[in-house]
Structures are given as C-alpha cells and as structure tokens.
Amino acid sequence: MHDPRLAIEIAGIRFNNPVLGASGTFGYGLDMAELIDLNRLGGFCTKGLSARPLAGNPPARIVETHGGMLNAIGLQNIGARAFVEEKLPLLRQYDTRIIANVFGYSDDDYIEAIEILNDGADIAAYELNISCPNVKEGGIVIGNSAAAAARLTEKARRAAARPLIVKLSPNVTDISELARAIRDAGADALSLINTVVGMSIDVNTRKPRLNYGTGGLSGPAIRPIAVRMVYEVARVVSLPVIGIGGIASAMDALEFIIAGATAVQIGTANYYDPRVTMKVIDGLSEYCEHHQVDSIFSLVSSLRKE
Amino acid sequence: MIDTIATVERNLEPAKGYRLLTLNFNEEFQILPGQFAMLRAHNGYEPLLRRALAVYKQDSPGQLSFLYQVLGRGTEMLSLLGSGAKVDALLPLGNHWPVEECPRAIVVAGGVGSASVLMLCEQLKRLRVDTQIFFGAANERSALGCGIADFLALDLPLSTTTDDGSFGEHGLVTSPLERHLDEDTRTAVVYTCGPWAMMKRVAEISRLREVKCFASLEAPMGCGFGVCVGCVVAVNTDEPSGYGSYKRVCTDGSVFPADLIRWEVAAMSH
Ligand SMILES: Cc1cc2nc3c(=O)[nH]c(=O)nc-3n(C[C@H](O)[C@H](O)[C@H](O)COP(=O)(O)OP(=O)(O)OC[C@H]3O[C@@H](n4cnc5c(N)ncnc54)[C@H](O)[C@@H]3O)c2cc1C
Ligand SMILES: Cc1cc2nc3c(=O)[nH]c(=O)nc-3n(C[C@H](O)[C@H](O)[C@H](O)COP(=O)(O)O)c2cc1C
C-alpha cells in the first residue's frame, strides 16, 4: 500500500511518506477518517493542545481573502487531558504518525501540557507552536524573539518524553537567526511556517472583518514566502525541516522538498479539497516514477543554481 | 458525508439576483431536511473556499437543487456555471430539523432562509402535522427569488409579508407570527431560518410565549465538516471558559434550539 520511495525519517521517527496534515486543519485526526484513509497518510498534527481546554475567540473567526484566508480561532481546543483520554484511544486503530501540537500562554503552560501528553501512548512527537503571546511578558509573542523561543525550547526539550519539533513563526525579521537559536536550545526538528499576521477591513462598517482585529494568513497566497523561508533555514541549520504554507498539490510539496524540507504539512487546502493529502501522496509517486527517483529523500535540498 | 464531483443539470434565475442550481450526482443520497452541502466550481482557483448551501429540493436520489442568493465572489462564481459544468461537492452535512415531537408546526422563513425549510415543509405535510408557514421577503422580486411559488404549491396555510408591501402583507414576517401565537395558543414548535436579526426576534417571540423554537444558523465556513472551528456561535453553556462556550454551526448545527444561542453575540457581521 505504501510506496517505499516516499518513506522518510525525521528525528528517528519513520514516516510512510512525507505528507502530513497541518495543525488546526485536521481536527484531532478522527474528523478526517470519513473522508480519507488515515492509514495512507504520513501523519498529522493535532489542533493546538493546551494544559486546560480553551473556548477561543468570539466570531467572526475566519474571512477569505485573495488566494487564502485569515483566521483568529483563538486556539479553541479540548485540552491535553481530554485528547489523551478521549481521542488517542480511538486513533490507535490507524497506522499513521500522530504529532501533538502544543501551545501555552507562558512557559509553564507549555510544560504542563507536555507533561500531560507524556502520559499518552502512541504520540510520535511534539510540535511546539511558539506563535503565541506570552501573557507573563506583556503579550509579546514568544516566537518573535530568538531569546524567548530558545528559553522555551530548552525547557520543553527537558520535559518532553518524545522528539521535539519547534514550529517557527514567519513574523520575524530574520528567520535564520531564530532557527539557529532554537537548534542550539535542543530542538530535534523545525517546522515552518505558521500563519502570516494580516488584517482585512470591511469598508462599509469600517470595522475589521475579524472580531479579534488581526488574524493569521494561510493558503496559496503565502506559499512563496514559506518556500523562501524553508530554503533560508535549511541552508544554515542541519536539523530536519518540515515545510508548511499554501501546499495544495504534489508540485507545491516538491517545491518545499527541493528547497530543503524533508516532509511537508498541508493545511488550508484540506478545507476546500478534503482529499488533497491523498492526491499529493499519489502525485509524489508519479513524480518519482517520471523522474526516476528511488527515494524522495534524494530530492531534499536539491535546488540547482545554474 | 462524501466528497464528490457533480454535474450541473441547469442553473436557472427565478428572479434577478437569485439562482436555482440543479446538480446530478453519480451517488444516491438520502438528504434530511435542513442538511447542506459545501460547493465550488471544480478546478476553480478563486475563491478558494467552498460555499455552504442548504439542499432546497431532492428531485431524485441522485439529483439535488440549491436555491441561493448571489451575494459575493463565491455565489457569483456558482451563478456563472452552465449545464454540464462540474462542481466540487461535499455532502450531506450538518444535523437536521427535529420533527419527532411536533404536535403543530410553525415555519418562519426570512429571505433566502426559505432554502433551508422547503424540505421541512414537505416532510411536515407528509407526516400530516398541522403546519402554518410564514414567508417574509424584502419585496416581490425577492419573494419570487426565494421560491414563493414552491411554497404556494405545497398547499399549506401560508402567509406572506414583504418589507415594502409589494407582495402579501406590508411589514416584517414577525408581525403575523406574533398575532398567530397570541390567537392560537395550542402547543406548537417554531422552526425558523433567515437573517440573524429576524431569527433573534422569532426566538424572543417564542421564548416569551414558552413555545419551543429551533433555528438554522449561518456563519461563514472554512471547511463545513468541523475541523477549522471557524463557523462558531456563542452558546449559553458556561464551559469551558468564563466567556461562555462556542459551538460549530457546521457539525453541532446548523439547527439549534433557539434558547441555547446567545443571540446578542452575532455569528458574523451583517
Ligand atoms: C448551513 C448554511 C446553509 C446555507 N444555505 C444557503 C442557501 O440555501 N441559500 C443561500 O443563498 N445562502 C445560503 N447560505 C449562505 C451562503 O453560504 C452565503 O451567502 C455565501 O457563503 C456567501 O458567499 P459569497 O462568496 O457569495 O459572499 P462573500 O463574498 O463571502 O460575502 C458577501 C456578503 O455575504 C455575506 N456572507 C458571507 N458569508 C455568509 C454566510 N455564510 N451567510 C450569510 N451571509 C454571508 C458577507 O458578510 C458579505 O456581506 C447558507 C449558509 C450556511 C452556513
Ligand atoms: C483555521 C486555522 C487554525 C490553525 N490552528 C493552528 C494551531 O492550533 N496550531 C498551529 O501550530 N498552527 C495552526 N494553524 C497553522 C497551520 O498549521 C499552518 O501552519 C498554516 O495554516 C500554513 O499552512 P497552509 O497555508 O497550508 O494552511 C492554523 C491554521 C488555520 C488556517
């Protein structure tokens, strides 16, 4: 059932293929089981989990823009404990890699969530969403400061019983500097990019279209930004990189792989094309066939300059 | 729920600004009244997200019709599709109108909210439930666009209002509803779909008279099947945070008991 050419490894974890569902676009995995064969999927990242359940932001939470959408969901989630007790047992029947996406509003929140998740069997890795405001430090976003991100990574690495993937925010001046700091703090892999902060205004009411004001831009519109950032990071950091941003086809995924990503995550495209992950897996196999590629791994960081 | 590609049979314009889209499927469906589909042109690039449309009519197991108002990019893109065009469709989605314990039904449709209740009226008629319909629209053109002819053809007690008096009673649809509930106090269930402000008022009118009310809500949707958590409404249950909690219109609804909804927190900007 699996094309052996597509198998990859990240931080000691073997994936049947490099195609993963992105956090916040795949629910807790089970929600997708009616639409796709989860056993064919490389893996998926859960909706962001916090130590305690969260209600999220008042509506309107999403608005479509050109080539993408803005969201300010406010990280509504059932909490790490409920995930371990209610969702994990149901996920066990599927042969796919489960990555628990974790966030908090202070370093302690993150550690608490990780400690709860350490109790859960069958989680392959943690993905740290550092694009959250730190309430203890006046709301500055942890992932926007290399120092704060490194400090959190170090603490999380110590708490985590599993490989730690740190998910980078693109809303920084120098993504390579951030990546280096996080590598030095002990991350096992990096994923990028999270959404790009944006804003949309209804000119008739002169109010922001999102209740929260600003939101995160995702979808095809951000893909070139994401490809560039993956390229920059993979060049300076030897950790495995997972590419994310606007992927909707196998060709899009290959751009990231050639730029330096070992695997990819697909987000927004799941909304408008719920079977997109299956199509991308098939498309990668076809590409390998057509270009006589024995292992997708040989394409990672294979950009030609001339 | 399946994700499939349908073919346009026809895409009629019953009145300017409104469309009746009939799709043929390779699959057979058993649609429950109130369920909806997420639709977009197959292989289209813009807009990206599919649009939620209620199933207006089930013509046959493999043919469904959708009645929609052309508002913005998504519905405009759908309005351009001709016979034979392909449509990406995800369906059936959402819960359905509960008719199990309904001694007497009052259906209140506002504007294109009518699209969500025609199948409900058909079902109530089949079940021989005593049913009264209130149908409100902005004007005569809008009443035609919102399918008044199909509702008249049901041959059920129906009263129509328009905001400008060009068709039926002059005024808002909530006026005859209020009069009716005051005159006929037998136990009834109110079913409503329409603009937020109208449903809010219908919920209030029902609550004051202790009449059970269900509303089918609208919110812009990202996915339609529960994963994006974008289409929420605020509900009265106080978990899990102090603000109150949220339910997804797509999978927890789109039909909700009206007294569960915090009507003062709109699901979207209008
Ligand atoms: C469960 C459900 C069933 C629906 N059934 C029907 C139906 O049968 N017939 C029908 O005509 N419409 C229906 N709608 C509303 C329909 O989905 C919207 O009108 C449509 O998404 C607007 O898309 P657009 O691209 O044309 O407009 P946009 O460009 O997205 O927006 C144009 C205008 O429409 C408003 N708008 C955007 N989304 C919605 C929305 N979801 N509801 C209401 N207004 C919106 C915006 O605020 C804006 O003013 C339904 C909505 C839901 C959630
Ligand atoms: C509605 C929505 C919710 C999201 N929630 C999360 C989240 O909880 N945690 C996280 O790390 N990323 C979250 N993301 C970001 C995505 O995982 C991904 O990084 C981003 O959307 C870019 O990829 P895409 O263009 O393929 O969507 C969310 C994205 C969207 C659109």
XYZ file of C-alpha atoms and ligand atoms in Angstrom:
660
model
C 0.000 0.000 0.000
C 2.869 2.398 0.717
C 5.287 3.490 -1.983
C 8.711 2.674 -0.462
C 10.270 5.553 -2.398
C 8.292 8.008 -0.289
C 9.379 6.761 3.155
C 11.335 9.302 5.197
C 12.745 9.681 8.694
C 12.743 12.712 10.973
C 14.364 12.717 14.421
C 14.379 8.930 14.456
C 10.694 8.650 13.520
C 9.866 6.792 10.347
C 7.033 8.145 8.224
C 5.461 6.123 5.403
C 5.509 9.268 3.283
C 6.358 12.935 3.762
C 2.751 14.192 3.658
C 1.303 15.347 6.971
C -1.875 17.196 7.927
C -1.152 20.612 9.495
C -2.273 21.626 12.956
C -5.659 23.318 13.142
C -6.763 21.965 9.790
C -7.073 18.284 10.654
C -9.035 18.419 13.894
C -7.909 15.551 16.094
C -7.449 13.298 13.072
C -10.658 11.360 13.639
C -12.641 14.118 11.967
C -10.879 13.276 8.679
C -11.365 9.498 8.854
C -14.668 9.622 6.979
C -13.063 11.454 4.051
C -9.618 9.924 3.642
C -7.772 6.731 4.526
C -5.714 7.790 7.537
C -3.560 4.672 7.093
C -2.208 6.103 3.846
C -1.213 9.404 5.445
C 2.368 10.059 6.583
C 0.984 11.609 9.743
C -0.828 14.619 11.119
C -0.512 17.339 13.728
C -3.380 17.741 16.163
C -5.208 21.001 16.724
C -3.091 23.015 19.201
C -3.437 21.486 22.677
C -3.116 23.438 25.910
C -2.912 22.273 29.513
C -6.544 23.278 30.006
C -9.435 23.458 27.487
C -9.930 26.821 25.808
C -13.076 28.421 24.381
C -11.362 30.507 21.713
C -12.312 33.897 20.250
C -15.776 35.322 19.606
C -16.863 35.194 15.934
C -16.220 36.246 13.205
C -13.166 33.982 13.289
C -12.390 33.481 9.614
C -12.527 35.551 6.463
C -11.498 34.581 2.970
C -9.022 36.860 1.191
C -7.430 36.511 -2.263
C -5.653 33.181 -2.518
C -6.052 32.482 1.153
C -7.851 33.183 4.388
C -7.348 34.960 7.681
C -8.144 33.181 10.923
C -8.336 34.152 14.552
C -9.764 30.985 16.068
C -8.125 31.735 19.393
C -6.842 28.177 19.772
C -10.150 26.660 20.895
C -9.324 23.094 21.987
C -10.455 20.283 24.252
C -7.274 20.342 26.352
C -4.346 17.923 26.532
C -6.007 15.650 29.106
C -9.168 15.102 27.059
C -7.021 14.443 23.992
C -5.092 11.722 25.819
C -8.163 10.147 27.366
C -10.823 10.540 24.673
C -9.127 10.861 21.282
C -5.905 8.827 21.490
C -7.628 5.507 22.237
C -9.723 5.936 19.071
C -6.701 6.909 16.974
C -4.758 3.796 17.918
C -6.511 1.752 15.206
C -4.828 3.812 12.454
C -1.336 3.253 11.141
C -0.209 6.875 10.981
C 2.113 9.172 12.946
C 0.410 11.409 15.465
C 2.170 14.650 16.309
C 0.711 16.546 19.258
C 0.792 20.293 18.629
C 1.298 22.151 21.917
C 0.903 25.774 22.989
C 0.539 27.895 26.080
C 0.449 31.474 27.266
C 3.541 31.113 29.452
C 6.498 28.713 29.560
C 4.859 26.897 32.476
C 1.659 26.354 30.459
C 3.648 24.628 27.719
C 5.493 22.390 30.168
C 2.248 21.453 31.897
C 0.656 20.455 28.584
C 3.713 18.407 27.601
C 3.705 16.606 30.931
C 0.065 15.633 30.455
C 0.788 14.422 26.909
C 3.780 12.380 28.114
C 1.157 10.052 29.656
C -0.394 9.335 26.264
C 0.770 6.318 24.310
C 1.209 6.411 20.534
C 2.194 10.059 20.189
C 5.191 10.158 17.822
C 6.421 13.675 18.580
C 5.508 17.104 19.882
C 5.246 20.196 17.761
C 5.670 23.396 19.717
C 3.557 26.289 18.428
C 5.567 29.299 19.562
C 3.421 31.880 17.738
C 1.525 32.696 20.943
C 1.549 35.818 23.048
C 3.247 35.358 26.421
C 0.853 36.828 28.963
C 3.504 36.982 31.669
C 5.701 39.176 29.492
C 3.169 41.766 28.365
C 1.833 39.676 25.495
C 4.988 39.568 23.376
C 4.888 36.623 21.008
C 7.451 34.037 22.130
C 8.282 33.020 18.579
C 9.091 36.604 17.586
C 12.088 36.702 19.923
C 15.009 34.318 19.433
C 15.909 34.531 23.127
C 12.399 33.745 24.397
C 11.993 30.940 21.856
C 15.324 29.386 22.822
C 14.486 29.528 26.521
C 11.136 27.810 25.947
C 12.689 25.193 23.642
C 15.252 24.300 26.281
C 12.588 23.815 28.968
C 10.320 21.878 26.621
C 13.187 19.634 25.495
C 13.838 18.719 29.120
C 10.142 17.996 29.809
C 9.361 16.128 26.599
C 9.484 12.337 26.550
C 9.463 12.430 22.754
C 11.189 14.203 19.846
C 10.519 17.930 19.816
C 9.639 19.795 16.625
C 9.552 23.574 17.006
C 7.181 25.397 14.642
C 8.554 28.741 13.523
C 6.595 31.934 13.094
C 7.270 33.831 9.865
C 6.570 37.131 11.602
C 10.230 37.805 12.345
C 12.985 39.912 10.816
C 15.488 37.092 10.438
C 14.159 33.538 10.366
C 17.675 32.006 10.205
C 18.666 33.647 13.464
C 15.538 32.248 15.134
C 16.214 28.781 13.685
C 19.823 28.760 14.939
C 18.800 29.796 18.446
C 16.174 27.052 18.590
C 18.617 24.455 17.250
C 21.162 25.427 19.901
C 18.463 25.064 22.564
C 17.986 21.396 21.627
C 15.128 21.112 19.127
C 15.079 17.838 17.166
C 13.432 19.300 14.069
C 11.867 22.523 12.786
C 8.566 23.090 11.027
C 7.719 26.272 9.149
C 5.798 28.405 8.518
C 2.919 29.228 10.806
C 0.438 31.824 9.510
C 1.482 35.342 8.499
C -0.157 38.094 10.549
C -2.620 40.052 8.443
C -5.729 42.211 8.555
C -8.840 42.814 6.474
C -11.291 45.703 6.838
C -14.961 45.987 5.862
C -15.017 49.460 4.317
C -18.777 49.836 4.775
C -18.708 49.385 8.536
C -15.030 50.494 8.826
C -14.507 47.587 11.206
C -12.006 44.737 10.936
C -13.632 41.713 9.342
C -12.348 39.523 12.172
C -13.678 40.153 15.645
C -10.136 39.856 17.027
C -8.891 42.540 14.629
C -5.908 40.802 13.080
C -5.561 37.184 12.035
C -3.215 34.613 10.534
C -2.999 34.411 6.756
C -2.797 30.917 5.262
C -3.333 29.291 1.879
C -1.637 29.516 -1.554
C -1.011 33.254 -1.085
C 1.751 32.573 1.475
C 3.492 29.734 -0.395
C 6.361 31.725 -1.953
C 7.148 33.296 1.430
C 7.189 29.840 3.015
C 9.367 28.285 0.300
C 11.882 31.115 0.693
C 11.972 30.697 4.469
C 12.411 26.921 4.275
C 15.264 27.492 1.834
C 16.960 30.021 4.149
C 16.579 27.867 7.243
C 17.651 24.583 5.628
C 20.784 26.303 4.358
C 22.009 27.361 7.794
C 20.649 24.653 10.119
C 21.288 20.941 9.651
C 18.158 19.850 11.548
C 15.358 18.221 9.529
C 12.851 20.809 8.286
C 9.128 20.297 7.675
C 7.760 22.736 5.084
C 4.318 24.320 5.509
C 2.427 27.049 3.673
C -0.131 27.008 0.901
C 0.529 23.477 -0.337
C -2.331 22.214 -2.495
C -0.652 19.817 -4.946
C 2.309 17.460 -5.296
C 4.152 20.139 -7.308
C 3.721 22.585 -4.423
C 5.047 19.974 -1.980
C 8.049 19.302 -4.237
C 8.996 22.988 -4.204
C 9.411 22.730 -0.439
C 11.305 19.440 -0.632
C 13.718 20.776 -3.244
C 14.171 23.923 -1.128
C 15.211 21.797 1.858
C 12.174 20.222 3.542
C 12.246 16.515 4.452
C 8.474 16.470 4.870
C 5.546 18.814 4.330
C 2.318 19.708 6.093
C -0.880 20.594 4.292
C -3.272 23.000 5.993
C -5.894 25.227 4.419
C -6.174 23.075 1.276
C -7.862 20.373 3.401
C -10.801 22.739 3.815
C -11.584 23.213 0.151
C -10.184 19.896 -1.081
C -10.621 17.395 1.788
C -8.835 14.589 -0.086
C -5.835 16.753 -1.004
C -3.371 14.780 1.161
C -4.159 11.571 -0.756
C -3.782 13.391 -4.086
C -0.396 14.801 -3.040
C 0.867 11.347 -1.991
C -0.197 9.916 -5.368
C 1.350 12.875 -7.163
C 4.694 12.381 -5.409
C 4.745 8.734 -6.505
C 4.023 9.788 -10.080
C 6.844 12.325 -9.935
C 9.261 9.667 -8.651
C 8.172 7.402 -11.493
C 8.532 10.071 -14.127
C 11.870 11.411 -12.902
C 13.314 8.019 -11.929
C 13.721 8.975 -8.281
C 14.486 5.997 -5.993
C 13.940 7.869 -2.763
C 12.178 11.159 -2.194
C 14.947 11.835 0.300
C 17.394 12.337 -2.564
C 15.369 15.406 -3.610
C 15.704 17.176 -0.259
C 17.778 20.355 -0.688
C 18.376 19.514 -4.337
C 17.930 23.027 -5.724
C 20.075 23.637 -8.816
C 21.719 27.001 -9.087
C 22.510 27.105 -12.804
C -20.581 12.666 4.111
C -18.838 12.257 0.780
C -16.601 14.458 -1.339
C -17.594 14.133 -4.961
C -17.837 15.889 -8.327
C -21.340 16.738 -9.535
C -22.552 17.919 -12.938
C -24.788 20.932 -13.450
C -28.175 19.989 -14.917
C -29.343 23.620 -15.011
C -28.760 26.896 -13.192
C -31.930 28.960 -13.502
C -32.539 32.570 -12.454
C -36.039 32.619 -10.881
C -35.596 36.352 -10.211
C -32.721 38.780 -10.623
C -30.056 38.075 -8.007
C -31.302 34.551 -7.208
C -30.416 31.184 -8.684
C -31.774 27.663 -8.619
C -28.910 25.243 -9.238
C -29.736 21.618 -10.026
C -26.914 19.083 -9.772
C -26.635 15.474 -10.912
C -24.602 13.063 -8.814
C -23.213 9.621 -9.507
C -24.155 8.726 -5.949
C -27.562 8.388 -4.326
C -28.406 10.403 -1.251
C -30.971 10.424 1.459
C -30.987 14.063 2.493
C -32.664 15.054 5.752
C -34.485 18.404 5.777
C -32.073 21.144 6.894
C -28.877 19.457 5.722
C -26.466 21.324 3.497
C -23.589 20.929 1.060
C -20.272 22.735 0.528
C -19.954 23.666 -3.159
C -17.495 25.288 -5.526
C -16.631 25.158 -9.212
C -14.468 22.126 -9.927
C -10.856 23.104 -10.587
C -11.659 26.725 -9.827
C -8.908 28.817 -8.246
C -10.809 31.757 -6.803
C -12.408 31.900 -4.392
C -10.709 29.031 -2.600
C -13.268 28.019 -0.036
C -16.451 26.179 -0.860
C -19.752 27.854 -0.016
C -22.433 26.358 2.231
C -25.835 25.920 0.601
C -28.848 24.144 2.050
C -30.379 21.373 -0.014
C -33.551 23.039 -1.282
C -35.118 20.075 -3.039
C -34.331 16.456 -3.593
C -35.606 15.833 -7.115
C -34.439 12.191 -7.122
C -31.883 10.098 -5.181
C -29.138 11.428 -7.481
C -30.426 14.929 -8.235
C -30.472 17.850 -5.806
C -31.388 21.511 -6.175
C -29.984 24.511 -4.325
C -31.599 27.937 -4.117
C -29.181 30.774 -3.484
C -28.837 34.500 -3.461
C -25.914 35.918 -5.417
C -24.048 37.945 -2.804
C -20.295 37.915 -3.340
C -17.448 36.089 -5.050
C -18.458 32.551 -4.118
C -22.097 32.674 -5.126
C -21.208 34.737 -8.201
C -18.797 32.020 -9.309
C -21.571 29.451 -8.869
C -24.023 31.645 -10.798
C -21.745 31.514 -13.858
C -21.875 27.715 -14.165
C -23.860 26.376 -17.111
C -25.300 22.952 -17.891
C -22.594 20.298 -17.946
C -20.172 22.248 -15.720
C -18.511 20.330 -12.871
C -18.943 21.215 -9.204
C -16.924 20.000 -6.195
C -19.482 18.945 -3.598
C -19.176 17.752 -0.031
C -22.429 16.432 1.441
C -24.690 15.758 3.244
C -23.545 17.963 6.122
C -24.979 19.142 9.417
C -27.833 17.900 11.577
C -31.461 18.323 10.545
C -34.761 19.832 11.666
C -36.163 17.767 14.552
C -39.786 16.869 13.811
C -40.168 13.893 16.140
C -42.138 15.649 18.871
C -44.100 18.211 16.952
C -47.863 18.359 17.522
C -48.219 21.547 15.451
C -45.599 23.313 13.347
C -44.990 26.960 12.586
C -42.330 27.581 9.946
C -40.902 31.093 9.685
C -38.753 31.749 6.623
C -36.989 35.053 6.042
C -35.400 35.836 2.677
C -33.285 33.068 1.246
C -33.582 31.245 4.591
C -36.508 29.674 2.736
C -33.953 27.384 1.072
C -33.446 25.502 4.318
C -37.142 24.906 5.089
C -38.872 23.773 1.876
C -37.931 20.137 2.531
C -39.027 20.586 6.153
C -42.474 21.772 4.996
C -42.694 18.822 2.603
C -41.845 16.458 5.443
C -44.369 18.034 7.834
C -47.018 17.697 5.139
C -46.127 14.025 4.592
C -46.338 13.445 8.346
C -49.692 15.273 8.391
C -48.545 17.697 11.028
C -50.777 20.768 11.305
C -48.451 23.358 9.738
C -48.571 27.134 9.323
C -45.939 28.874 7.171
C -44.853 32.496 7.445
C -42.802 33.621 4.470
C -41.097 37.017 4.581
C -39.077 38.728 1.859
C -37.796 42.212 1.061
C -40.074 42.693 -1.968
C -41.938 40.836 -4.679
C -38.801 40.072 -6.720
C -37.089 38.659 -3.674
C -40.167 36.567 -2.787
C -40.045 35.069 -6.285
C -36.307 34.503 -5.986
C -36.752 32.837 -2.600
C -39.161 30.284 -4.050
C -42.608 31.601 -3.046
C -44.111 29.606 -5.953
C -42.797 26.339 -4.480
C -44.203 27.200 -1.069
C -47.611 28.112 -2.514
C -47.630 24.796 -4.387
C -47.361 22.938 -1.050
C -50.955 23.921 -0.423
C -50.381 24.505 3.287
C -51.634 27.535 5.265
C -49.194 30.266 4.242
C -48.981 33.947 4.919
C -46.540 36.213 3.136
C -45.070 39.562 4.079
C -42.776 41.933 2.212
C -40.829 44.819 3.719
C -42.188 47.201 1.045
C -45.709 45.776 0.716
C -45.235 44.837 -2.960
C -46.467 41.296 -2.261
C -48.594 39.983 0.622
C -48.838 41.855 3.914
C -46.749 45.020 4.330
C -44.195 44.624 7.132
C -41.932 42.129 8.839
C -42.680 38.419 8.967
C -42.559 38.518 12.767
C -45.807 40.562 12.947
C -48.179 37.856 11.644
C -46.208 35.293 13.690
C -46.844 37.248 16.867
C -50.551 37.669 16.069
C -50.871 33.980 15.270
C -49.233 32.823 18.501
C -51.466 35.144 20.522
C -54.628 33.872 18.823
C -53.840 30.172 18.668
C -52.276 29.049 21.935
C -52.216 25.310 21.230
C -48.809 23.721 21.775
C -46.568 24.275 18.771
C -42.955 24.132 17.620
C -41.495 27.068 15.716
C -38.866 26.420 13.018
C -37.017 29.401 11.623
C -34.306 30.264 9.125
C -33.438 33.731 7.864
C -31.361 36.795 8.683
C -29.829 36.856 12.182
C -31.926 39.815 13.372
C -35.123 38.097 12.264
C -34.265 34.780 13.934
C -33.273 36.639 17.093
C -36.731 38.253 17.155
C -38.506 34.947 16.369
C -36.577 33.321 19.231
C -37.639 36.124 21.564
C -41.302 35.971 20.500
C -41.313 32.199 21.064
C -39.487 32.402 24.386
C -41.966 34.953 25.811
C -44.823 32.581 24.972
C -42.967 29.471 26.104
C -43.089 27.991 22.618
C -40.256 25.650 21.622
C -38.187 27.146 18.797
C -35.440 25.796 16.514
C -33.278 27.980 14.288
C -30.942 27.066 11.445
C -27.942 29.383 11.740
C -25.479 30.772 9.254
C -21.827 31.601 9.607
C -19.054 31.856 7.032
C -17.486 28.400 6.904
C -13.950 27.294 6.211
C -14.451 23.556 5.845
C -18.075 22.602 6.627
C -17.101 19.368 8.412
C -15.817 20.535 11.774
C -12.045 20.808 11.574
C -11.437 24.553 11.192
C -13.654 25.676 14.107
C -14.243 28.921 12.236
C -18.061 28.957 11.977
C -18.911 29.117 15.664
C -21.827 30.658 17.526
C -21.794 31.609 21.191
C -23.989 29.359 23.336
C -25.309 29.601 26.886
C -23.483 26.676 28.434
C -20.798 28.199 30.589
C -17.982 25.799 29.745
C -15.084 25.782 29.362
C -14.196 29.426 29.990
C -15.866 32.417 31.585
C -16.865 33.865 28.243
C -19.270 31.019 27.617
C -18.534 28.470 25.013
C -18.936 28.076 21.293
C -20.485 25.523 19.044
C -19.719 24.886 15.399
C -22.574 25.705 13.044
C -21.392 23.036 10.582
C -21.281 19.939 12.785
C -23.064 20.886 16.023
C -25.796 22.549 13.872
C -26.801 24.123 11.648
C -30.109 23.610 13.527
C -30.012 24.638 17.197
C -32.633 25.016 19.929
C -33.121 28.795 19.935
C -32.737 29.092 23.704
C -29.203 27.652 23.509
C -27.970 30.575 21.406
C -26.558 33.821 22.784
C -28.347 35.978 20.250
C -26.550 39.151 21.374
C -23.261 37.714 20.057
C -23.739 37.670 16.280
C -22.154 34.784 14.386
C -20.988 37.134 11.653
C -21.063 40.779 10.674
C -24.058 41.708 8.566
C -25.547 25.919 6.719
C -25.718 27.054 5.735
C -26.658 26.951 4.720
C -26.817 27.979 3.802
N -27.741 27.834 2.836
C -27.925 28.819 1.945
C -28.881 28.665 0.895
O -29.528 27.627 0.769
N -29.043 29.690 0.024
C -28.285 30.838 0.123
O -28.483 31.756 -0.691
N -27.386 31.008 1.091
C -27.168 30.025 1.997
N -26.217 30.193 2.978
C -25.410 31.399 2.979
C -24.304 31.285 1.931
O -23.377 30.297 2.348
C -23.585 32.638 1.774
O -24.463 33.542 1.210
C -22.363 32.542 0.908
O -21.366 31.819 1.580
C -21.837 33.905 0.563
O -20.651 33.705 -0.217
P -20.176 34.775 -1.271
O -18.809 34.400 -1.693
O -21.173 34.939 -2.339
O -20.154 36.095 -0.441
P -18.899 36.734 0.271
O -18.102 37.463 -0.744
O -18.245 35.760 1.130
O -19.689 37.767 1.135
C -20.613 38.668 0.516
C -21.590 39.124 1.556
O -22.270 37.985 2.072
C -22.096 37.895 3.467
N -21.881 36.484 3.808
C -20.725 35.767 3.701
N -20.888 34.519 4.145
C -22.161 34.430 4.532
C -22.941 33.406 5.096
N -22.444 32.193 5.384
N -24.227 33.666 5.347
C -24.754 34.865 5.075
N -24.069 35.884 4.555
C -22.808 35.677 4.299
C -20.882 38.694 3.793
O -20.928 39.226 5.083
C -20.956 39.793 2.759
O -21.806 40.812 3.169
C -26.024 29.165 3.902
C -25.084 29.283 4.913
C -24.913 28.252 5.820
C -23.885 28.384 6.895
C -8.013 27.849 10.992
C -6.569 27.540 11.268
C -6.196 27.101 12.536
C -4.868 26.836 12.834
N -4.531 26.384 14.080
C -3.226 26.097 14.373
C -2.852 25.586 15.650
O -3.698 25.330 16.519
N -1.532 25.372 15.904
C -0.568 25.606 14.956
O 0.609 25.392 15.215
N -0.908 26.054 13.724
C -2.196 26.307 13.413
N -2.525 26.760 12.145
C -1.462 26.993 11.144
C -1.317 25.836 10.157
O -0.947 24.644 10.822
C -0.273 26.166 9.068
O 0.978 26.411 9.671
C -0.647 27.394 8.250
O -2.025 27.454 8.026
C 0.070 27.472 6.897
O -0.218 26.361 6.083
P -1.386 26.342 4.952
O -1.155 27.538 4.068
O -1.218 25.032 4.237
O -2.662 26.442 5.676
C -3.871 27.008 11.832
C -4.262 27.427 10.549
C -5.584 27.684 10.248
C -5.956 28.130 8.855
